[in-house]
């Protein structure tokens, strides 16, 4: 990574896709997204919601839309690692990608490797024979290891936790957007919360393993947590001294770098005029100490409740942090 600084960024592209016959719509999106990506000047860029496309003559999907998007940017030559919920190739929606100026030494996707899917017995599912369930994460997390200018290992974890929207409960939905009972909706909301927090736990356990191997590790957990810094998934990842009550664990706390932003700039989502910070860069103490600045590109962030279906913008603002290396 050139010079004396390193920039790490995260950006939820919101369903980047290239549908058949959708060339014009893609180019409208690309014209908006490319300048945003270029402005980040990222050495490492974590992306969420990168959709996969069919390629003629192949069963597996590929990241054709992302390749097209990056072709006219500085990221065109970057190393790319990806994670998918599909058994082979890329999933149709919501793949995770990390782009980097230097190639990753290694990368891996984790989904239920450290935390098995919780067994759960539903109280509202119908018929009753459908009540035995397992609560699986929607997506894996993506862990990549890089080398800094100083020769240190840098661990980057790209994470996209489940939305808090209620998860389906057998027999409780009348349609995709309509529930048959509030009891069913409430249980769906509860199970979605378990899934979101469960994957945050798996990410924290991965962080713990990294610290076990190197107490001074450089770690950055980046991505869309679908949660503010005060909510359970973020608290699991940060593990502050206020929560643990043990100063001896201070070296394992992850700092939410967005808290260094002025309060008026601390948001990556605008929903009905309510601004929230759902996208995060959480860093280990040694890496956080090297942080020299944080920026959120939210000046032109649209209100997602007012966006038309064909609006080319993402409803998330990118977040970038700069470090001395």
PDB file of N, CA and C in Angstrom, residues 34-97:
ATOM      1  N   UNK A  34     -19.543   4.838  -9.416  1.00  0.00           N
ATOM      2  CA  UNK A  34     -18.104   4.935  -9.708  1.00  0.00           C
ATOM      3  C   UNK A  34     -17.456   6.148  -9.049  1.00  0.00           C
ATOM      4  N   UNK A  35     -18.038   7.353  -9.152  1.00  0.00           N
ATOM      5  CA  UNK A  35     -17.407   8.497  -8.474  1.00  0.00           C
ATOM      6  C   UNK A  35     -17.335   8.314  -6.954  1.00  0.00           C
ATOM      7  N   UNK A  36     -18.344   7.664  -6.353  1.00  0.00           N
ATOM      8  CA  UNK A  36     -18.296   7.410  -4.915  1.00  0.00           C
ATOM      9  C   UNK A  36     -17.142   6.481  -4.556  1.00  0.00           C
ATOM     10  N   UNK A  37     -16.977   5.425  -5.352  1.00  0.00           N
ATOM     11  CA  UNK A  37     -15.894   4.489  -5.098  1.00  0.00           C
ATOM     12  C   UNK A  37     -14.536   5.149  -5.270  1.00  0.00           C
ATOM     13  N   UNK A  38     -14.377   5.920  -6.336  1.00  0.00           N
ATOM     14  CA  UNK A  38     -13.107   6.595  -6.595  1.00  0.00           C
ATOM     15  C   UNK A  38     -12.761   7.562  -5.470  1.00  0.00           C
ATOM     16  N   UNK A  39     -13.761   8.273  -4.946  1.00  0.00           N
ATOM     17  CA  UNK A  39     -13.514   9.271  -3.904  1.00  0.00           C
ATOM     18  C   UNK A  39     -13.004   8.629  -2.620  1.00  0.00           C
ATOM     19  N   UNK A  40     -13.316   7.363  -2.401  1.00  0.00           N
ATOM     20  CA  UNK A  40     -12.865   6.689  -1.185  1.00  0.00           C
ATOM     21  C   UNK A  40     -11.351   6.494  -1.175  1.00  0.00           C
ATOM     22  N   UNK A  41     -10.755   6.328  -2.360  1.00  0.00           N
ATOM     23  CA  UNK A  41      -9.309   6.100  -2.479  1.00  0.00           C
ATOM     24  C   UNK A  41      -8.858   4.993  -1.526  1.00  0.00           C
ATOM     25  N   UNK A  42      -9.621   3.928  -1.495  1.00  0.00           N
ATOM     26  CA  UNK A  42      -9.384   2.866  -0.521  1.00  0.00           C
ATOM     27  C   UNK A  42      -8.267   1.933  -0.975  1.00  0.00           C
ATOM     28  N   UNK A  43      -7.442   1.525  -0.029  1.00  0.00           N
ATOM     29  CA  UNK A  43      -6.476   0.461  -0.259  1.00  0.00           C
ATOM     30  C   UNK A  43      -7.124  -0.896  -0.039  1.00  0.00           C
ATOM     31  N   UNK A  44      -8.085  -0.947   0.882  1.00  0.00           N
ATOM     32  CA  UNK A  44      -8.889  -2.145   1.129  1.00  0.00           C
ATOM     33  C   UNK A  44     -10.345  -1.700   1.180  1.00  0.00           C
ATOM     34  N   UNK A  45     -11.182  -2.336   0.380  1.00  0.00           N
ATOM     35  CA  UNK A  45     -12.578  -1.927   0.263  1.00  0.00           C
ATOM     36  C   UNK A  45     -13.484  -3.133   0.476  1.00  0.00           C
ATOM     37  N   UNK A  46     -14.318  -3.075   1.527  1.00  0.00           N
ATOM     38  CA  UNK A  46     -15.291  -4.125   1.824  1.00  0.00           C
ATOM     39  C   UNK A  46     -16.635  -3.735   1.219  1.00  0.00           C
ATOM     40  N   UNK A  47     -17.184  -4.621   0.402  1.00  0.00           N
ATOM     41  CA  UNK A  47     -18.459  -4.364  -0.264  1.00  0.00           C
ATOM     42  C   UNK A  47     -19.492  -5.388   0.175  1.00  0.00           C
ATOM     43  N   UNK A  48     -20.733  -4.931   0.309  1.00  0.00           N
ATOM     44  CA  UNK A  48     -21.852  -5.816   0.610  1.00  0.00           C
ATOM     45  C   UNK A  48     -22.923  -5.678  -0.473  1.00  0.00           C
ATOM     46  N   UNK A  49     -23.775  -6.678  -0.574  1.00  0.00           N
ATOM     47  CA  UNK A  49     -24.892  -6.724  -1.530  1.00  0.00           C
ATOM     48  C   UNK A  49     -24.410  -6.634  -2.978  1.00  0.00           C
ATOM     49  N   UNK A  50     -23.454  -7.501  -3.306  1.00  0.00           N
ATOM     50  CA  UNK A  50     -22.990  -7.640  -4.682  1.00  0.00           C
ATOM     51  C   UNK A  50     -23.664  -8.876  -5.265  1.00  0.00           C
ATOM     52  N   UNK A  51     -24.569  -8.675  -6.195  1.00  0.00           N
ATOM     53  CA  UNK A  51     -25.332  -9.801  -6.747  1.00  0.00           C
ATOM     54  C   UNK A  51     -24.522 -10.557  -7.789  1.00  0.00           C
ATOM     55  N   UNK A  52     -24.841 -11.860  -7.949  1.00  0.00           N
ATOM     56  CA  UNK A  52     -24.180 -12.692  -8.951  1.00  0.00           C
ATOM     57  C   UNK A  52     -25.060 -12.871 -10.176  1.00  0.00           C
ATOM     58  N   UNK A  53     -24.420 -12.995 -11.342  1.00  0.00           N
ATOM     59  CA  UNK A  53     -25.152 -13.094 -12.605  1.00  0.00           C
ATOM     60  C   UNK A  53     -24.821 -14.410 -13.318  1.00  0.00           C
ATOM     61  N   UNK A  54     -25.807 -14.931 -14.049  1.00  0.00           N
ATOM     62  CA  UNK A  54     -25.595 -16.120 -14.871  1.00  0.00           C
ATOM     63  C   UNK A  54     -24.671 -15.782 -16.032  1.00  0.00           C
ATOM     64  N   UNK A  55     -23.824 -16.724 -16.375  1.00  0.00           N
ATOM     65  CA  UNK A  55     -22.938 -16.601 -17.531  1.00  0.00           C
ATOM     66  C   UNK A  55     -23.292 -17.727 -18.487  1.00  0.00           C
ATOM     67  N   UNK A  56     -23.419 -17.390 -19.765  1.00  0.00           N
ATOM     68  CA  UNK A  56     -23.837 -18.378 -20.754  1.00  0.00           C
ATOM     69  C   UNK A  56     -22.991 -19.636 -20.735  1.00  0.00           C
ATOM     70  N   UNK A  57     -23.645 -20.791 -20.697  1.00  0.00           N
ATOM     71  CA  UNK A  57     -22.953 -22.062 -20.733  1.00  0.00           C
ATOM     72  C   UNK A  57     -22.408 -22.525 -19.401  1.00  0.00           C
ATOM     73  N   UNK A  58     -22.644 -21.757 -18.328  1.00  0.00           N
ATOM     74  CA  UNK A  58     -22.132 -22.126 -17.008  1.00  0.00           C
ATOM     75  C   UNK A  58     -23.280 -22.209 -16.009  1.00  0.00           C
ATOM     76  N   UNK A  59     -23.170 -23.150 -15.060  1.00  0.00           N
ATOM     77  CA  UNK A  59     -24.170 -23.259 -14.006  1.00  0.00           C
ATOM     78  C   UNK A  59     -23.934 -22.229 -12.912  1.00  0.00           C
ATOM     79  N   UNK A  60     -22.660 -21.995 -12.591  1.00  0.00           N
ATOM     80  CA  UNK A  60     -22.329 -21.084 -11.498  1.00  0.00           C
ATOM     81  C   UNK A  60     -22.477 -19.630 -11.937  1.00  0.00           C
ATOM     82  N   UNK A  61     -22.891 -18.804 -10.988  1.00  0.00           N
ATOM     83  CA  UNK A  61     -22.972 -17.369 -11.233  1.00  0.00           C
ATOM     84  C   UNK A  61     -21.607 -16.715 -11.007  1.00  0.00           C
ATOM     85  N   UNK A  62     -21.411 -15.568 -11.640  1.00  0.00           N
ATOM     86  CA  UNK A  62     -20.187 -14.797 -11.475  1.00  0.00           C
ATOM     87  C   UNK A  62     -20.536 -13.357 -11.148  1.00  0.00           C
ATOM     88  N   UNK A  63     -19.510 -12.590 -10.759  1.00  0.00           N
ATOM     89  CA  UNK A  63     -19.722 -11.191 -10.368  1.00  0.00           C
ATOM     90  C   UNK A  63     -19.548 -10.273 -11.574  1.00  0.00           C
ATOM     91  N   UNK A  64     -20.361 -10.503 -12.580  1.00  0.00           N
ATOM     92  CA  UNK A  64     -20.251  -9.746 -13.833  1.00  0.00           C
ATOM     93  C   UNK A  64     -20.543  -8.265 -13.623  1.00  0.00           C
ATOM     94  N   UNK A  65     -21.572  -7.957 -12.851  1.00  0.00           N
ATOM     95  CA  UNK A  65     -21.934  -6.551 -12.631  1.00  0.00           C
ATOM     96  C   UNK A  65     -20.805  -5.804 -11.928  1.00  0.00           C
ATOM     97  N   UNK A  66     -20.199  -6.435 -10.915  1.00  0.00           N
ATOM     98  CA  UNK A  66     -19.100  -5.773 -10.203  1.00  0.00           C
ATOM     99  C   UNK A  66     -17.904  -5.575 -11.124  1.00  0.00           C
ATOM    100  N   UNK A  67     -17.583  -6.581 -11.928  1.00  0.00           N
ATOM    101  CA  UNK A  67     -16.472  -6.450 -12.869  1.00  0.00           C
ATOM    102  C   UNK A  67     -16.694  -5.284 -13.813  1.00  0.00           C
ATOM    103  N   UNK A  68     -17.919  -5.146 -14.305  1.00  0.00           N
ATOM    104  CA  UNK A  68     -18.251  -4.023 -15.196  1.00  0.00           C
ATOM    105  C   UNK A  68     -18.151  -2.695 -14.464  1.00  0.00           C
ATOM    106  N   UNK A  69     -18.623  -2.661 -13.230  1.00  0.00           N
ATOM    107  CA  UNK A  69     -18.590  -1.424 -12.456  1.00  0.00           C
ATOM    108  C   UNK A  69     -17.152  -0.964 -12.226  1.00  0.00           C
ATOM    109  N   UNK A  70     -16.260  -1.893 -11.912  1.00  0.00           N
ATOM    110  CA  UNK A  70     -14.886  -1.533 -11.559  1.00  0.00           C
ATOM    111  C   UNK A  70     -13.997  -1.273 -12.761  1.00  0.00           C
ATOM    112  N   UNK A  71     -14.466  -1.668 -13.943  1.00  0.00           N
ATOM    113  CA  UNK A  71     -13.613  -1.608 -15.137  1.00  0.00           C
ATOM    114  C   UNK A  71     -13.087  -0.212 -15.423  1.00  0.00           C
ATOM    115  N   UNK A  72     -13.812   0.796 -15.040  1.00  0.00           N
ATOM    116  CA  UNK A  72     -13.390   2.174 -15.332  1.00  0.00           C
ATOM    117  C   UNK A  72     -12.960   2.905 -14.069  1.00  0.00           C
ATOM    118  N   UNK A  73     -12.468   2.147 -13.081  1.00  0.00           N
ATOM    119  CA  UNK A  73     -12.013   2.754 -11.830  1.00  0.00           C
ATOM    120  C   UNK A  73     -10.617   2.235 -11.489  1.00  0.00           C
ATOM    121  N   UNK A  74     -10.012   2.839 -10.466  1.00  0.00           N
ATOM    122  CA  UNK A  74      -8.694   2.400 -10.005  1.00  0.00           C
ATOM    123  C   UNK A  74      -8.740   0.997  -9.409  1.00  0.00           C
ATOM    124  N   UNK A  75      -9.934   0.521  -9.054  1.00  0.00           N
ATOM    125  CA  UNK A  75     -10.066  -0.794  -8.430  1.00  0.00           C
ATOM    126  C   UNK A  75     -10.025  -1.944  -9.441  1.00  0.00           C
ATOM    127  N   UNK A  76      -9.943  -1.626 -10.707  1.00  0.00           N
ATOM    128  CA  UNK A  76      -9.985  -2.636 -11.750  1.00  0.00           C
ATOM    129  C   UNK A  76      -8.863  -3.667 -11.599  1.00  0.00           C
ATOM    130  N   UNK A  77      -7.710  -3.242 -11.083  1.00  0.00           N
ATOM    131  CA  UNK A  77      -6.561  -4.149 -10.948  1.00  0.00           C
ATOM    132  C   UNK A  77      -6.412  -4.703  -9.530  1.00  0.00           C
ATOM    133  N   UNK A  78      -7.334  -4.387  -8.638  1.00  0.00           N
ATOM    134  CA  UNK A  78      -7.233  -4.842  -7.244  1.00  0.00           C
ATOM    135  C   UNK A  78      -7.462  -6.351  -7.138  1.00  0.00           C
ATOM    136  N   UNK A  79      -6.875  -6.934  -6.111  1.00  0.00           N
ATOM    137  CA  UNK A  79      -7.154  -8.317  -5.757  1.00  0.00           C
ATOM    138  C   UNK A  79      -8.585  -8.413  -5.237  1.00  0.00           C
ATOM    139  N   UNK A  80      -9.260  -9.511  -5.540  1.00  0.00           N
ATOM    140  CA  UNK A  80     -10.662  -9.683  -5.135  1.00  0.00           C
ATOM    141  C   UNK A  80     -10.832 -11.025  -4.452  1.00  0.00           C
ATOM    142  N   UNK A  81     -11.436 -11.007  -3.252  1.00  0.00           N
ATOM    143  CA  UNK A  81     -11.889 -12.223  -2.595  1.00  0.00           C
ATOM    144  C   UNK A  81     -13.371 -12.052  -2.303  1.00  0.00           C
ATOM    145  N   UNK A  82     -14.105 -13.153  -2.326  1.00  0.00           N
ATOM    146  CA  UNK A  82     -15.562 -13.067  -2.182  1.00  0.00           C
ATOM    147  C   UNK A  82     -16.081 -14.219  -1.347  1.00  0.00           C
ATOM    148  N   UNK A  83     -17.260 -14.026  -0.778  1.00  0.00           N
ATOM    149  CA  UNK A  83     -17.947 -15.064  -0.013  1.00  0.00           C
ATOM    150  C   UNK A  83     -19.405 -15.082  -0.427  1.00  0.00           C
ATOM    151  N   UNK A  84     -19.971 -16.282  -0.460  1.00  0.00           N
ATOM    152  CA  UNK A  84     -21.336 -16.461  -0.937  1.00  0.00           C
ATOM    153  C   UNK A  84     -22.048 -17.488  -0.093  1.00  0.00           C
ATOM    154  N   UNK A  85     -23.371 -17.386  -0.047  1.00  0.00           N
ATOM    155  CA  UNK A  85     -24.175 -18.410   0.618  1.00  0.00           C
ATOM    156  C   UNK A  85     -24.485 -19.577  -0.312  1.00  0.00           C
ATOM    157  N   UNK A  86     -24.093 -19.467  -1.594  1.00  0.00           N
ATOM    158  CA  UNK A  86     -24.347 -20.533  -2.561  1.00  0.00           C
ATOM    159  C   UNK A  86     -23.337 -21.665  -2.375  1.00  0.00           C
ATOM    160  N   UNK A  87     -23.758 -22.888  -2.702  1.00  0.00           N
ATOM    161  CA  UNK A  87     -22.871 -24.041  -2.566  1.00  0.00           C
ATOM    162  C   UNK A  87     -21.712 -23.951  -3.554  1.00  0.00           C
ATOM    163  N   UNK A  88     -21.981 -23.466  -4.760  1.00  0.00           N
ATOM    164  CA  UNK A  88     -20.954 -23.301  -5.778  1.00  0.00           C
ATOM    165  C   UNK A  88     -21.116 -21.940  -6.436  1.00  0.00           C
ATOM    166  N   UNK A  89     -20.007 -21.264  -6.668  1.00  0.00           N
ATOM    167  CA  UNK A  89     -20.072 -19.968  -7.317  1.00  0.00           C
ATOM    168  C   UNK A  89     -20.698 -18.915  -6.423  1.00  0.00           C
ATOM    169  N   UNK A  90     -21.188 -17.865  -7.038  1.00  0.00           N
ATOM    170  CA  UNK A  90     -21.784 -16.749  -6.323  1.00  0.00           C
ATOM    171  C   UNK A  90     -23.296 -16.930  -6.190  1.00  0.00           C
ATOM    172  N   UNK A  91     -23.857 -16.397  -5.102  1.00  0.00           N
ATOM    173  CA  UNK A  91     -25.307 -16.415  -4.915  1.00  0.00           C
ATOM    174  C   UNK A  91     -25.951 -15.371  -5.826  1.00  0.00           C
ATOM    175  N   UNK A  92     -27.254 -15.487  -6.016  1.00  0.00           N
ATOM    176  CA  UNK A  92     -27.940 -14.512  -6.867  1.00  0.00           C
ATOM    177  C   UNK A  92     -27.943 -13.132  -6.222  1.00  0.00           C
ATOM    178  N   UNK A  93     -27.984 -13.076  -4.871  1.00  0.00           N
ATOM    179  CA  UNK A  93     -28.009 -11.778  -4.185  1.00  0.00           C
ATOM    180  C   UNK A  93     -27.054 -11.794  -2.991  1.00  0.00           C
ATOM    181  N   UNK A  94     -26.613 -10.598  -2.621  1.00  0.00           N
ATOM    182  CA  UNK A  94     -25.962 -10.321  -1.336  1.00  0.00           C
ATOM    183  C   UNK A  94     -24.667 -11.097  -1.092  1.00  0.00           C
ATOM    184  N   UNK A  95     -23.785 -11.144  -2.090  1.00  0.00           N
ATOM    185  CA  UNK A  95     -22.446 -11.671  -1.877  1.00  0.00           C
ATOM    186  C   UNK A  95     -21.571 -10.620  -1.203  1.00  0.00           C
ATOM    187  N   UNK A  96     -20.547 -11.079  -0.503  1.00  0.00           N
ATOM    188  CA  UNK A  96     -19.568 -10.209   0.141  1.00  0.00           C
ATOM    189  C   UNK A  96     -18.288 -10.203  -0.675  1.00  0.00           C
ATOM    190  N   UNK A  97     -17.663  -9.021  -0.795  1.00  0.00           N
ATOM    191  CA  UNK A  97     -16.432  -8.886  -1.574  1.00  0.00           C
ATOM    192  C   UNK A  97     -15.466  -7.989  -0.813  1.00  0.00           C
TER     193      UNK A  97
END
